Coordinates of C-alpha atoms in Angstrom, one line a residue:
M152 CA -51.2 325.1 97.4
A153 CA -51.1 328.9 99.4
P154 CA -54.1 328.3 102.1
V155 CA -53.2 325.2 102.5
L156 CA -49.4 325.8 102.7
L157 CA -51.3 328.5 105.2
H158 CA -53.6 326.7 107.4
R159 CA -50.2 323.2 107.9
L160 CA -48.3 326.2 108.8
R161 CA -50.3 328.0 111.4
S162 CA -51.0 325.1 113.3
V163 CA -47.5 324.3 113.9
F164 CA -47.2 327.7 115.3
R165 CA -50.4 328.1 116.5
I166 CA -48.9 324.7 119.1
A167 CA -45.6 326.5 119.5
G168 CA -46.4 329.2 120.6
C169 CA -48.9 327.0 123.2
F170 CA -45.6 325.7 123.9
C171 CA -43.7 328.2 124.1
I172 CA -46.8 330.3 126.4
A173 CA -46.5 327.2 127.9
I174 CA -42.8 326.8 129.5
C175 CA -42.5 331.1 130.7
S176 CA -45.4 330.4 132.9
V177 CA -43.8 327.5 134.2
L178 CA -39.8 329.4 134.4
Y179 CA -41.6 332.1 136.1
V180 CA -44.2 330.5 138.3
Q181 CA -40.3 329.2 139.3
A182 CA -38.5 331.6 139.8
Q183 CA -41.4 333.3 142.2
D184 CA -41.5 329.8 144.3
K185 CA -37.2 329.4 144.5
G186 CA -35.4 333.3 144.6
K187 CA -32.8 333.9 140.7
P188 CA -32.3 330.7 138.9
K189 CA -28.9 330.5 137.1
F190 CA -28.5 331.3 134.0
S191 CA -26.3 329.5 131.8
I192 CA -25.6 329.3 127.6
S193 CA -23.2 327.1 126.1
G194 CA -22.9 325.6 122.1
D195 CA -21.6 328.0 119.8
M196 CA -23.4 329.8 116.9
G197 CA -21.8 330.9 113.1
V198 CA -21.0 330.9 109.5
W199 CA -20.4 329.4 107.0
Y200 CA -19.2 330.8 103.2
E201 CA -18.3 328.2 99.7
S202 CA -17.2 330.0 96.5
Y203 CA -16.4 327.3 94.1
N204 CA -14.9 328.7 90.4
L205 CA -13.9 326.1 87.2
N206 CA -11.5 327.2 84.6
R207 CA -11.6 324.5 80.9
W208 CA -10.0 324.7 78.7
P209 CA -11.5 324.5 75.9
G210 CA -14.1 326.8 77.8
Q211 CA -16.7 325.8 75.2
S212 CA -16.5 322.5 74.2
L213 CA -18.5 319.9 72.9
P214 CA -19.2 317.3 74.5
V215 CA -18.1 319.0 77.7
F216 CA -15.7 316.8 80.0
Y217 CA -15.5 318.4 83.5
Q218 CA -18.9 319.0 84.8
P219 CA -18.4 322.0 87.8
R220 CA -19.1 319.9 91.6
K221 CA -20.8 322.0 93.9
P222 CA -23.1 325.0 94.0
W223 CA -21.5 328.5 92.5
N224 CA -22.0 329.3 96.2
M225 CA -22.7 328.7 99.2
L226 CA -23.6 329.9 101.9
R227 CA -24.6 328.1 106.0
Y228 CA -25.9 329.5 108.8
N229 CA -25.6 327.6 112.4
F230 CA -27.3 328.1 115.4
S231 CA -26.4 325.4 118.2
P232 CA -26.6 327.2 121.9
V233 CA -28.4 324.9 124.9
F234 CA -30.5 327.2 127.4
S235 CA -30.1 326.1 131.5
F236 CA -31.9 328.2 132.7
G237 CA -32.8 325.9 136.7
K238 CA -34.3 322.5 136.3
W239 CA -34.7 323.3 131.7
T240 CA -32.7 323.0 129.2
V241 CA -33.3 324.3 125.2
P242 CA -31.0 322.9 122.8
F243 CA -31.9 324.7 119.6
N244 CA -30.3 323.2 116.6
F245 CA -30.8 325.7 113.4
N246 CA -28.7 324.5 110.6
F247 CA -30.0 326.0 106.8
T248 CA -28.3 327.0 103.5
A249 CA -31.2 328.7 101.2
L250 CA -30.3 326.6 98.3
Q251 CA -32.8 323.1 98.2
N252 CA -30.0 320.4 97.0
N253 CA -30.5 317.5 99.8
F254 CA -30.5 313.8 99.5
I255 CA -34.1 312.6 100.5
T256 CA -36.8 315.7 98.0
P257 CA -35.7 316.8 94.7
V258 CA -36.1 319.8 94.2
T259 CA -38.0 322.3 93.4
S260 CA -38.5 324.2 90.2
G261 CA -37.5 328.0 90.9
K262 CA -38.1 329.2 94.4
Q263 CA -39.3 327.3 97.6
S264 CA -41.4 328.2 99.4
L265 CA -41.9 328.7 103.0
W266 CA -42.9 325.2 103.7
Q267 CA -40.5 323.8 101.4
F268 CA -37.8 325.8 102.8
I269 CA -38.0 324.9 107.1
T270 CA -40.4 320.8 105.6
N271 CA -36.4 320.2 103.1
P272 CA -34.0 317.7 104.8
A273 CA -31.2 319.5 104.0
N274 CA -32.3 322.1 106.6
N275 CA -32.4 321.3 110.2
F276 CA -34.6 323.7 113.2
G277 CA -35.5 322.2 115.5
V278 CA -35.2 322.4 119.2
S279 CA -35.7 320.6 122.5
P280 CA -36.6 322.0 125.8
K281 CA -36.6 319.6 128.5
F282 CA -37.5 320.2 131.8
G283 CA -37.2 317.3 134.7
T284 CA -39.3 314.6 132.7
T285 CA -39.7 315.8 130.5
E286 CA -38.9 317.0 127.0
I287 CA -40.0 319.3 124.2
L288 CA -39.6 318.5 120.4
L289 CA -40.3 321.3 117.8
G290 CA -39.2 321.5 114.1
T291 CA -36.0 319.2 112.6
Q292 CA -35.5 316.1 114.9
Y293 CA -34.2 312.8 113.9
I294 CA -36.3 310.1 116.3
H295 CA -34.3 307.4 116.1
Y296 CA -37.4 304.2 118.2
S297 CA -35.5 301.1 117.3
D298 CA -33.9 299.0 114.3
L299 CA -37.2 298.3 113.0
S300 CA -39.7 301.2 113.5
T301 CA -37.9 304.4 112.5
G302 CA -34.5 306.7 113.0
D303 CA -32.3 308.2 110.3
L304 CA -34.4 310.7 109.2
G305 CA -35.0 313.7 109.0
T306 CA -39.1 315.0 109.4
F307 CA -40.3 319.1 110.5
G308 CA -42.8 319.2 113.2
Y309 CA -44.2 318.5 117.4
G310 CA -43.6 315.9 119.7
V311 CA -42.7 315.4 123.8
N312 CA -41.1 312.8 125.3
L313 CA -42.4 311.9 128.4
S314 CA -40.2 309.5 131.2
P315 CA -41.7 309.8 134.8
G316 CA -40.6 306.8 136.8
K317 CA -39.7 303.5 134.9
F318 CA -42.8 304.7 132.2
R319 CA -41.9 306.1 128.7
F320 CA -44.4 307.8 126.4
K321 CA -43.0 309.1 122.7
F322 CA -45.0 310.8 120.6
F323 CA -44.2 312.9 117.4
Q324 CA -45.6 314.3 114.5
G325 CA -44.1 316.3 111.1
V326 CA -43.3 315.7 107.5
S327 CA -40.9 313.8 106.5
Q328 CA -40.5 315.0 102.9
R329 CA -42.4 317.7 101.0
P330 CA -43.9 318.9 98.2
V331 CA -42.7 319.1 94.9
N332 CA -43.8 319.5 91.7
Y333 CA -43.7 317.2 88.5
I334 CA -42.3 319.3 85.7
A335 CA -42.0 317.3 82.5
P336 CA -38.4 317.0 80.7
T337 CA -38.1 318.7 77.7
I338 CA -35.3 318.0 74.4
I339 CA -35.5 322.0 73.1
P340 CA -33.6 323.2 75.9
P341 CA -32.2 320.6 77.2
D342 CA -33.9 320.0 80.3
P343 CA -33.9 317.5 83.0
G344 CA -37.1 318.6 84.6
V345 CA -37.5 317.8 88.3
P346 CA -39.3 314.0 89.5
G347 CA -40.9 315.4 92.0
A348 CA -43.3 314.5 95.5
Y349 CA -45.8 314.2 97.8
Q350 CA -45.9 315.4 100.9
R351 CA -45.4 312.9 103.1
N352 CA -46.8 313.1 106.5
H353 CA -45.3 310.5 110.1
W354 CA -46.3 310.1 112.8
M355 CA -44.3 308.3 115.6
A356 CA -45.1 307.0 118.8
Q357 CA -43.8 304.8 121.6
L358 CA -44.8 303.2 124.8
G359 CA -43.1 301.3 127.6
L360 CA -41.0 300.9 130.2
E361 CA -37.2 300.7 131.1
E362 CA -35.1 301.6 133.7
N363 CA -31.8 302.7 132.8
E364 CA -29.1 300.2 131.3
K365 CA -30.9 297.9 133.3
Y366 CA -34.2 296.7 130.4
F367 CA -36.6 298.3 128.2
V368 CA -39.8 296.9 127.4
G369 CA -42.3 298.1 125.2
F370 CA -44.4 299.1 121.7
N371 CA -43.0 301.4 118.6
F372 CA -45.6 302.9 116.4
S373 CA -44.7 304.8 112.6
K374 CA -47.3 305.6 110.4
A375 CA -46.4 307.6 106.8
K376 CA -48.9 308.8 104.9
D377 CA -48.2 310.9 101.1
D378 CA -50.5 313.6 100.8
I379 CA -52.4 313.2 97.2
G380 CA -53.2 317.2 97.6
S381 CA -49.7 318.7 98.0
V382 CA -48.9 319.0 95.0
T383 CA -50.8 321.0 91.2
S384 CA -48.4 318.5 89.2
A385 CA -48.8 314.6 90.3
P386 CA -46.2 313.1 90.1
Q387 CA -44.5 310.4 87.1
L388 CA -44.0 306.8 87.3
P389 CA -41.8 305.2 89.3
V390 CA -43.3 308.2 91.7
T391 CA -46.6 307.4 92.8
P392 CA -48.3 307.7 97.1
Q393 CA -47.9 305.2 99.5
D394 CA -49.3 304.6 103.4
N395 CA -47.6 302.5 105.9
M396 CA -47.7 301.3 109.6
V397 CA -45.7 299.8 110.7
V398 CA -45.7 298.2 115.1
T399 CA -43.0 296.6 116.8
F400 CA -42.6 295.1 119.8
L401 CA -39.4 295.7 121.5
A402 CA -37.5 293.9 124.9
K403 CA -33.4 294.9 126.3
A404 CA -32.3 293.8 129.2
N405 CA -28.5 294.6 130.4
T406 CA -27.4 291.8 134.0
K407 CA -24.7 292.3 136.6
N408 CA -23.0 289.8 135.2
G409 CA -21.9 290.6 131.2
W410 CA -25.1 289.5 129.1
N411 CA -26.9 291.9 127.0
V412 CA -30.0 290.5 125.0
Q413 CA -32.0 292.1 122.3
L414 CA -35.4 291.2 121.3
E415 CA -37.7 293.0 118.9
L416 CA -40.4 291.7 116.7
G417 CA -42.4 293.4 113.6
Q418 CA -45.4 293.5 111.4
S419 CA -45.4 295.9 108.3
F420 CA -48.7 297.5 106.2
H421 CA -47.4 298.8 103.3
T422 CA -49.4 300.8 100.7
R423 CA -47.4 301.2 97.6
D424 CA -50.1 302.6 95.3
L425 CA -52.8 304.7 97.1
N426 CA -54.2 305.2 93.5
T427 CA -55.3 301.6 93.2
P428 CA -58.7 300.0 94.6
L429 CA -59.3 299.6 98.0
S430 CA -59.3 296.2 98.2
L431 CA -61.6 293.4 98.1
S432 CA -60.2 290.3 99.7
P433 CA -57.7 292.7 101.2
V434 CA -54.6 292.6 103.2
E435 CA -56.3 292.3 107.0
D436 CA -56.9 296.0 107.3
F437 CA -55.5 297.6 110.4
K438 CA -58.0 300.2 111.2
P439 CA -58.3 303.0 111.6
F440 CA -54.8 303.5 110.5
I441 CA -54.9 302.0 106.9
E442 CA -57.1 300.4 105.1
S443 CA -55.9 297.7 102.8
H444 CA -55.3 298.9 98.5
T445 CA -54.7 296.0 96.2
S446 CA -51.0 296.8 95.8
T447 CA -50.9 296.7 99.9
V448 CA -48.7 294.4 101.9
K449 CA -48.1 292.2 105.1
N450 CA -45.0 291.1 106.4
N451 CA -43.1 291.0 109.1
A452 CA -39.0 291.3 110.3
I453 CA -37.2 290.5 113.9
V454 CA -33.9 291.4 115.0
F455 CA -32.9 288.7 118.5
A456 CA -29.8 289.4 119.6
L457 CA -27.4 288.1 122.4
A458 CA -23.9 289.0 124.3
K459 CA -21.6 288.1 126.6
K460 CA -19.2 291.2 127.9
K461 CA -16.3 291.3 130.0
D462 CA -13.3 293.1 130.0
D463 CA -11.1 291.2 128.2
W464 CA -13.8 288.9 125.8
E465 CA -16.9 289.3 124.4
A466 CA -19.1 286.6 122.8
G467 CA -22.3 286.5 120.3
I468 CA -24.8 286.0 118.6
K469 CA -27.0 288.3 115.4
F470 CA -30.2 287.2 113.6
N471 CA -32.4 289.5 111.7
Y472 CA -35.0 288.6 109.5
Y473 CA -36.6 290.8 106.9
G474 CA -40.6 289.5 105.2
S475 CA -40.2 290.1 102.0
G476 CA -43.3 293.0 101.9
Y477 CA -41.4 294.4 105.0
Y478 CA -41.5 298.2 104.7
T479 CA -41.2 301.4 107.2
A480 CA -40.8 304.9 106.5
G481 CA -38.8 305.4 109.3
Y482 CA -35.3 303.6 106.9
P483 CA -36.8 304.2 104.2
F484 CA -33.7 303.0 102.0
L485 CA -33.9 299.3 104.5
A486 CA -33.5 296.1 101.5
N487 CA -36.0 293.4 103.0
D488 CA -36.3 289.7 102.3
R489 CA -33.5 288.3 104.0
M490 CA -31.6 286.9 106.4
D491 CA -29.0 286.9 108.2
Y492 CA -27.1 285.3 111.2
L493 CA -23.7 286.0 112.7
A494 CA -21.7 285.3 114.9
N495 CA -18.7 287.6 116.2
T496 CA -16.4 288.0 119.1
R497 CA -13.9 289.8 120.8
F498 CA -10.9 288.7 123.2
S499 CA -7.1 289.3 124.5
I500 CA -3.9 287.3 124.8
I501 CA -0.2 287.0 125.3
N502 CA -1.2 289.5 128.2
K503 CA -3.4 292.1 126.2
N504 CA -0.8 293.0 123.7
V505 CA -2.8 290.9 121.1
N506 CA -6.5 291.6 120.2
I507 CA -8.7 290.1 117.9
V508 CA -12.0 290.8 116.7
A509 CA -14.3 288.5 114.3
S510 CA -17.3 287.6 113.1
A511 CA -18.7 285.4 110.3
G512 CA -22.2 284.3 109.3
Q513 CA -24.7 284.0 106.7
R514 CA -27.1 286.3 104.6
L515 CA -30.2 284.7 102.7
G516 CA -31.9 286.5 100.0
N517 CA -34.2 285.7 98.1
L518 CA -36.8 284.3 100.1
S519 CA -39.8 285.1 99.2
N520 CA -38.4 283.9 95.5
S521 CA -39.6 287.0 94.0
S522 CA -36.2 287.0 92.0
G523 CA -36.0 283.9 90.7
T524 CA -36.4 280.4 92.1
G525 CA -33.1 279.6 95.0
V526 CA -32.3 282.0 98.0
N527 CA -28.9 284.1 97.5
R528 CA -26.2 282.8 99.7
Q529 CA -23.8 285.5 100.6
F530 CA -21.1 284.5 103.3
I531 CA -19.1 287.1 105.4
A532 CA -16.3 286.9 107.6
N533 CA -14.2 289.6 108.7
V534 CA -11.3 288.7 111.5
N535 CA -8.9 292.2 113.5
V536 CA -6.0 291.7 115.1
S537 CA -4.3 294.9 116.3
A538 CA -0.9 293.6 118.6
Q539 CA 1.7 296.1 121.2
V540 CA 4.9 293.5 119.9
S541 CA 7.4 296.4 121.8
E542 CA 7.6 299.9 122.7
H543 CA 8.0 301.6 119.6
F544 CA 6.0 299.1 117.3
S545 CA 2.7 298.1 116.8
L546 CA 1.1 295.8 113.7
N547 CA -2.4 295.4 112.4
S548 CA -4.1 293.3 110.6
S549 CA -7.2 292.5 108.6
F550 CA -9.2 290.4 106.5
N551 CA -12.1 290.7 105.7
N552 CA -14.2 287.9 103.0
L553 CA -17.7 288.3 101.0
G554 CA -18.9 285.0 98.8
Y555 CA -22.1 284.9 97.2
N556 CA -23.8 282.2 95.1
A557 CA -27.1 282.2 93.2
A558 CA -29.9 279.4 93.3
D559 CA -31.0 281.2 89.6
A560 CA -29.8 279.2 86.6
S561 CA -27.4 282.1 86.0
G562 CA -24.9 281.1 88.2
Y563 CA -24.0 283.2 89.2
R564 CA -21.2 283.4 92.5
S565 CA -18.4 286.4 93.2
V566 CA -16.2 285.5 95.9
S567 CA -14.2 289.5 97.5
N568 CA -11.5 288.7 99.4
E569 CA -8.5 291.7 101.3
F570 CA -6.7 292.1 103.6
S571 CA -4.6 294.7 104.2
I572 CA -1.4 294.9 107.2
N573 CA 0.0 298.6 109.0
P574 CA 2.6 299.1 110.5
V575 CA 3.5 301.6 112.8
Y576 CA 7.0 302.7 114.7
N577 CA 7.7 305.3 116.7
W578 CA 11.0 306.6 118.4
S579 CA 12.2 310.4 120.4
T580 CA 14.9 311.9 121.1
A581 CA 15.1 314.0 123.1
S582 CA 13.5 317.4 120.9
M583 CA 10.7 315.3 119.4
S584 CA 9.3 312.5 118.3
H585 CA 9.1 310.2 114.7
M586 CA 6.5 307.4 114.0
I587 CA 6.9 305.6 111.0
S588 CA 3.6 303.8 109.0
G589 CA 2.8 301.4 106.6
T590 CA -0.6 300.3 104.7
Y591 CA -0.7 297.4 102.1
T592 CA -4.5 296.4 101.0
R593 CA -4.7 293.4 98.3
S594 CA -8.4 293.1 97.3
Q595 CA -9.7 290.7 95.0
Y596 CA -13.2 290.1 93.0
D597 CA -14.2 287.3 91.3
E598 CA -17.3 286.8 89.5
T599 CA -18.4 283.6 87.6
T600 CA -21.1 283.1 85.6
I601 CA -22.6 280.2 83.4
I602 CA -25.0 282.1 81.0
P603 CA -23.4 283.5 80.1
P604 CA -20.5 281.9 80.2
G605 CA -17.5 283.3 82.4
T606 CA -15.3 284.6 84.8
T607 CA -14.6 288.3 86.0
R608 CA -11.8 289.4 88.1
N609 CA -10.7 293.0 89.8
N610 CA -7.7 293.0 91.9
T611 CA -6.2 296.0 93.7
Q612 CA -3.3 296.5 95.9
T613 CA -2.6 299.8 97.5
A614 CA 0.2 300.7 99.6
L615 CA 0.7 304.2 101.7
L616 CA 3.7 304.7 103.9
Q617 CA 3.5 308.1 105.2
Y618 CA 6.3 309.8 108.4
V619 CA 4.6 312.3 111.2
P620 CA 7.5 314.0 112.9
T621 CA 6.8 316.1 116.3
F622 CA 8.6 318.7 117.5
F623 CA 8.2 319.2 121.2
K624 CA 9.0 323.1 121.6
G625 CA 9.1 323.7 117.9
K626 CA 5.8 325.4 116.6
L627 CA 6.0 322.9 113.0
S628 CA 4.3 320.6 112.0
P629 CA 4.2 318.4 109.6
D630 CA 4.7 314.7 107.6
I631 CA 4.7 313.3 104.5
S632 CA 3.3 310.4 102.8
L633 CA 3.1 308.1 99.5
M634 CA 0.6 306.4 97.7
W635 CA 1.1 303.4 95.4
F636 CA -2.8 302.4 93.6
K637 CA -3.4 299.4 91.1
N638 CA -6.3 298.3 89.5
I639 CA -6.6 295.6 86.6
A640 CA -9.7 294.6 85.6
P641 CA -9.4 293.9 82.1
P642 CA -9.5 295.7 79.7
V643 CA -8.7 298.7 82.3
D644 CA -5.1 298.5 84.2
L645 CA -5.2 301.6 86.5
T646 CA -1.9 303.5 87.9
L647 CA -2.1 306.4 90.4
M648 CA 0.7 307.8 92.6
N649 CA 0.5 310.1 94.9
A650 CA 3.0 312.3 97.1
T651 CA 1.5 314.4 99.7
A652 CA 3.2 316.7 102.0
S653 CA 1.7 318.4 105.7
L654 CA 2.6 321.1 106.7
G655 CA 1.7 323.9 109.7
W656 CA 2.6 326.1 111.4
K657 CA 1.3 328.1 115.1
A658 CA 1.7 331.5 114.4
G659 CA 1.3 333.1 117.3
K660 CA -0.8 331.5 121.1
K661 CA -4.8 332.4 118.9
F662 CA -2.9 331.6 115.1
N663 CA -2.3 328.6 113.7
V664 CA -1.7 327.9 109.7
K665 CA -2.2 325.2 107.8
S666 CA -1.3 324.1 104.4
Q667 CA -0.8 321.2 101.7
L668 CA 0.8 320.6 98.8
Q669 CA -0.1 317.0 96.1
Y670 CA 1.1 315.7 93.1
N671 CA -1.0 313.0 91.6
L672 CA 0.1 311.1 88.7
T673 CA -3.4 308.1 87.3
T674 CA -2.5 306.5 84.2
T675 CA -5.3 304.2 82.3
A676 CA -2.4 301.7 80.4
P677 CA -2.5 302.4 77.0
F678 CA -2.4 306.3 77.1
T679 CA 0.1 308.7 78.9
A680 CA -0.6 309.5 82.3
N681 CA -3.2 312.2 84.0
K682 CA -1.3 314.9 86.2
N683 CA -3.0 316.5 88.7
V684 CA -1.1 319.1 91.2
L685 CA -3.6 320.3 94.2
L686 CA -2.1 323.1 96.7
S687 CA -4.4 324.1 99.6
G688 CA -4.0 326.9 102.2
G689 CA -5.7 328.0 105.7
F690 CA -4.8 329.4 109.0
D691 CA -7.6 329.6 111.8
W692 CA -7.6 332.8 114.0
E693 CA -9.2 333.0 117.8
L694 CA -9.8 336.8 116.8
Y695 CA -11.4 337.8 120.3
K696 CA -12.1 334.3 123.3
R697 CA -14.4 332.3 122.1
L698 CA -15.1 333.8 119.0
T699 CA -12.5 331.9 116.1
W700 CA -12.3 332.6 112.2
Q701 CA -10.9 330.0 109.4
I702 CA -10.9 330.2 106.1
L703 CA -9.2 327.3 103.9
L704 CA -8.5 328.3 100.3
T705 CA -8.1 325.2 97.9
G706 CA -7.0 325.2 93.8
N707 CA -6.8 322.6 91.6
L708 CA -5.0 322.1 87.7
Y709 CA -5.3 319.2 86.0
H710 CA -4.1 317.8 83.0
Y711 CA -5.4 315.4 81.4
G712 CA -3.5 312.6 79.2
T713 CA -3.6 310.9 75.7
E714 CA -7.0 308.7 77.3
L715 CA -9.2 312.4 76.1
P716 CA -7.8 314.1 72.9
G717 CA -8.3 317.5 72.1
N718 CA -9.0 317.0 68.6
T719 CA -12.3 314.6 69.8
L720 CA -14.3 317.5 70.8
T721 CA -15.7 319.9 69.2
P722 CA -14.9 321.8 68.1
P723 CA -11.2 320.4 67.7
Y724 CA -9.0 321.2 70.4
A725 CA -5.1 321.3 69.5
G726 CA -3.2 320.1 72.4
L727 CA -4.4 317.9 75.5
P728 CA -7.5 319.5 77.5
R729 CA -7.5 320.8 81.6
Y730 CA -8.7 322.6 83.6
L731 CA -8.5 324.3 87.1
E732 CA -10.5 324.6 90.2
S733 CA -10.4 326.4 93.1
T734 CA -12.0 327.2 96.5
V735 CA -12.6 329.6 99.5
R736 CA -14.3 328.7 102.3
S737 CA -14.6 330.1 105.5
S738 CA -16.5 330.6 108.7
L739 CA -16.3 333.0 111.5
N740 CA -17.7 330.2 114.5
Y741 CA -18.9 331.7 118.3
R742 CA -19.0 329.0 121.2
F743 CA -20.7 330.4 124.2
K744 CA -19.2 328.7 127.1

């Protein structure tokens, strides 16, 4: 394993070294030809630290009634300057921590290797030097080509973007998922184990023609393949090594009179498990990029949008189709086997004092009948109205509806409605201004089934009142808010009351103090209320020119009501449990320009 990782690292560093030599050579030639170029640095750099502490009463009990929410210590570094040298710009994006937490791959057991550290999605190590129409991509990059190819996944690797004239060429190769060995869970001692993951190698490319703000037409390619040999202990089911290839055609155009059109046609070839044998009657191969296995599927997707935009109105339509086998590793959580169509509009009336944004459409699911027979239907609609009634009074309101009907024997049907209204009143005196804002939201969600028969309802109401005074010449900036929340979903009856007071104080030209106090009462009938006090305070201090120090201290004291009696714990506890959690968060940040 170590020689393989060392070989990969050597390859990456060789490429990075070649790029650096090329950059230095060009800069040297440029300096010789044109004299000393102008040099500047922008961006920022800093360090961020958070300490977390938790005390529980009782301290030792089963079950554990409250788990720690954060790591005990977290240290994070940020280095994001942009170097400009003549026609060169070199932005850096280094943002990393030594901890292994991330949302894409499971944590490793023990210490991370260097390769696991730099490919951890929680860390970013990216450099993107640009000279004229050439941009070089090194390290962690978030490559977005289109909605059907790749876009929201951090990948560690290298690539280039070329844009001479109207010609566009982009390429990137890297690792979008790091390797993690499988470790089985154990009962004694209790250990959840590590699910494991294969290293996923990713290749992306785009080839097309573009005129900025007018049109783009071209092809996108995305290839991702798991390396079975990247782990010494293979992950267990349902984790399998996969292979994916996507090709899309993308066309976009904008006209001078306000028309916008976009069309993307995609086709994916996806192998769910590389351990399955090659297919005797395969899905059509796309060699040399992918071979067909018995677990390989092939399908298509379409994205189409057409809109007409003017200064005071807009109207458009959208259509999306994702076949049941359409999958792209660039969007690993994309839902397929569905079709959406939507009409939307935006316009102003009454001398532009009332703005309306609305949309309506339908989503059709289970088009392939893979989850039972029949097509599932969802109705989608929303309306937002914003009105400036007078110089001091404005009113905002919104309505959203989502309906769902299943065509199978369950007879499942759901309807979700939400209405919100937000009046705002402002007035001023010679020394200060006042703002009072109120928001009321009501949500109703109903579910009905025939097998088994029954209807469940979930009704939620929220009311929020806020007052914000602003002193024109004062150094204080307070605000106060009250909130009431009610949720009824039989047999649950939940009520939440919240009062919040915040205060900011400009203690000096370079020193600002901020504080906040919250008090919460949470009642689940028929039990007594849980009580919660949260206090936070801190400051922002400009130590020297562009160097800023920030610190924030937070304490959260929570007392349980009768919903968690102490005598239900082992060993029994006399009274009601409670806990106190506290955090100390500090950061030092320097702005280059």
